[in-house]
mmCIF file of C-alpha atoms in Angstrom:
data_model
loop_
_atom_site.group_PDB
_atom_site.id
_atom_site.type_symbol
_atom_site.label_atom_id
_atom_site.label_comp_id
_atom_site.label_asym_id
_atom_site.label_seq_id
_atom_site.Cartn_x
_atom_site.Cartn_y
_atom_site.Cartn_z
ATOM 1 C CA MET E 276 -4.527 6.854 20.670
ATOM 2 C CA LYS E 277 -7.343 9.905 20.010
ATOM 3 C CA ALA E 278 -10.974 7.832 21.046
ATOM 4 C CA ASP E 279 -12.657 8.488 18.426
ATOM 5 C CA ARG E 280 -10.138 5.982 16.846
ATOM 6 C CA VAL E 281 -11.278 2.965 16.093
ATOM 7 C CA GLU E 282 -8.545 -0.209 17.578
ATOM 8 C CA TYR E 283 -8.980 -3.891 14.356
ATOM 9 C CA LYS E 284 -6.935 -6.211 15.156
ATOM 10 C CA PRO E 285 -4.350 -7.634 12.451
ATOM 11 C CA PHE E 286 -6.488 -8.629 8.332
ATOM 12 C CA VAL E 287 -5.228 -6.921 5.392
ATOM 13 C CA ALA E 288 -7.952 -4.918 3.676
ATOM 14 C CA VAL E 289 -7.895 -4.025 -0.677
ATOM 15 C CA LEU E 290 -8.082 -0.414 -2.179
ATOM 16 C CA TYR E 291 -8.361 -1.172 -5.593
ATOM 17 C CA GLY E 292 -9.702 -0.068 -9.504
ATOM 18 C CA ALA E 293 -8.607 2.865 -11.756
ATOM 19 C CA PRO E 294 -6.386 5.061 -11.813
ATOM 20 C CA THR E 295 -7.469 8.577 -9.843
ATOM 21 C CA SER E 296 -10.261 6.047 -8.836
ATOM 22 C CA GLY E 297 -9.829 8.313 -4.574
ATOM 23 C CA LYS E 298 -8.003 4.666 -3.291
ATOM 24 C CA THR E 299 -5.151 6.846 -1.688
ATOM 25 C CA THR E 300 -7.101 9.777 -0.235
ATOM 26 C CA LEU E 301 -9.738 6.608 1.032
ATOM 27 C CA GLY E 302 -6.547 4.303 2.105
ATOM 28 C CA SER E 303 -4.665 7.577 3.799
ATOM 29 C CA GLU E 304 -8.402 8.330 5.828
ATOM 30 C CA LEU E 305 -8.754 4.583 6.204
ATOM 31 C CA SER E 306 -5.479 5.135 7.917
ATOM 32 C CA ARG E 307 -6.131 8.719 9.892
ATOM 33 C CA VAL E 308 -9.301 7.444 11.759
ATOM 34 C CA THR E 309 -8.099 4.264 12.667
ATOM 35 C CA ASN E 310 -5.120 2.171 13.397
ATOM 36 C CA LEU E 311 -4.805 0.607 9.795
ATOM 37 C CA VAL E 312 -1.431 0.774 8.595
ATOM 38 C CA HIS E 313 -1.100 2.176 5.075
ATOM 39 C CA ARG E 314 0.864 0.790 2.453
ATOM 40 C CA ASP E 315 0.813 1.813 -1.527
ATOM 41 C CA ILE E 316 1.908 0.946 -4.458
ATOM 42 C CA ASP E 317 3.268 3.921 -5.455
ATOM 43 C CA THR E 318 4.651 5.133 -2.228
ATOM 44 C CA GLU E 319 6.681 1.430 -1.396
ATOM 45 C CA GLY E 320 7.562 1.802 -5.210
ATOM 46 C CA ARG E 321 9.045 5.521 -4.539
ATOM 47 C CA ALA E 322 11.403 3.483 -1.867
ATOM 48 C CA LEU E 323 13.256 1.966 -4.925
ATOM 49 C CA GLU E 324 14.286 5.495 -6.758
ATOM 50 C CA GLY E 325 18.053 4.822 -7.813
ATOM 51 C CA VAL E 326 17.898 0.927 -7.015
ATOM 52 C CA LEU E 327 16.329 -0.275 -10.521
ATOM 53 C CA GLY E 328 17.018 3.137 -12.004
ATOM 54 C CA GLY E 329 15.743 6.114 -12.814
ATOM 55 C CA SER E 330 11.640 7.088 -10.869
ATOM 56 C CA PRO E 331 9.686 4.918 -10.766
ATOM 57 C CA ARG E 332 7.177 6.781 -12.658
ATOM 58 C CA ASN E 333 9.603 5.887 -15.483
ATOM 59 C CA TRP E 334 10.389 1.863 -14.390
ATOM 60 C CA CYS E 335 6.985 0.468 -13.685
ATOM 61 C CA GLU E 336 5.906 -0.258 -16.653
ATOM 62 C CA THR E 337 7.705 -3.028 -17.702
ATOM 63 C CA SER E 338 5.606 -6.108 -15.550
ATOM 64 C CA ALA E 339 9.078 -7.227 -14.008
ATOM 65 C CA GLN E 340 9.665 -4.058 -12.555
ATOM 66 C CA MET E 341 6.302 -3.522 -11.113
ATOM 67 C CA ALA E 342 6.705 -7.101 -9.807
ATOM 68 C CA VAL E 343 9.459 -5.680 -7.573
ATOM 69 C CA LYS E 344 7.131 -3.277 -6.502
ATOM 70 C CA TYR E 345 3.505 -5.492 -5.349
ATOM 71 C CA ALA E 346 6.662 -7.331 -3.655
ATOM 72 C CA LEU E 347 7.892 -5.228 -1.827
ATOM 73 C CA LEU E 348 4.398 -4.015 -0.723
ATOM 74 C CA HIS E 349 3.842 -7.251 0.218
ATOM 75 C CA GLU E 350 6.598 -7.936 1.552
ATOM 76 C CA ARG E 351 5.840 -5.084 4.210
ATOM 77 C CA ALA E 352 2.509 -5.718 4.644
ATOM 78 C CA THR E 353 3.549 -8.851 5.530
ATOM 79 C CA GLY E 354 5.813 -7.674 8.492
ATOM 80 C CA ASP E 355 2.779 -5.718 9.276
ATOM 81 C CA LEU E 356 0.503 -8.387 10.358
ATOM 82 C CA ILE E 357 3.625 -10.202 11.908
ATOM 83 C CA SER E 358 3.414 -7.555 13.780
ATOM 84 C CA GLY E 359 -0.080 -7.301 14.995
ATOM 85 C CA ARG E 360 -1.295 -4.328 12.478
ATOM 86 C CA PRO E 361 -3.820 -4.469 10.346
ATOM 87 C CA VAL E 362 -3.384 -3.153 6.782
ATOM 88 C CA VAL E 363 -4.895 -1.651 4.130
ATOM 89 C CA LEU E 364 -3.809 -1.892 0.485
ATOM 90 C CA THR E 365 -4.047 0.980 -2.353
ATOM 91 C CA ALA E 366 -2.724 -0.711 -5.935
ATOM 92 C CA THR E 367 -5.077 -0.660 -9.256
ATOM 93 C CA TYR E 368 -3.825 -4.202 -9.253
ATOM 94 C CA SER E 369 -4.163 -3.949 -13.035
ATOM 95 C CA HIS E 370 -0.686 -7.064 -13.666
ATOM 96 C CA PRO E 371 -0.730 -10.797 -12.572
ATOM 97 C CA VAL E 372 1.218 -10.348 -9.503
#
């Protein structure tokens, strides 16, 4: 642990907004200077590539496929919290999940 690194107890921070608005950049920076685990919808979605067919950029257009990405994001964040780690989520949250 770096002396200048801020440590937090478990909690969830959510950064949401329009595509290319800087959510992932800010989440990454928060993770770098604190103990927050950064979970990004696009990064988590890439883990599903091949499972549901094709690239997440191609199949995330349907509500059902988007729901799978969000479910995975939330499942991993829950695991982080159970393990005692704070989490910052970055996603557009533009569709109901």
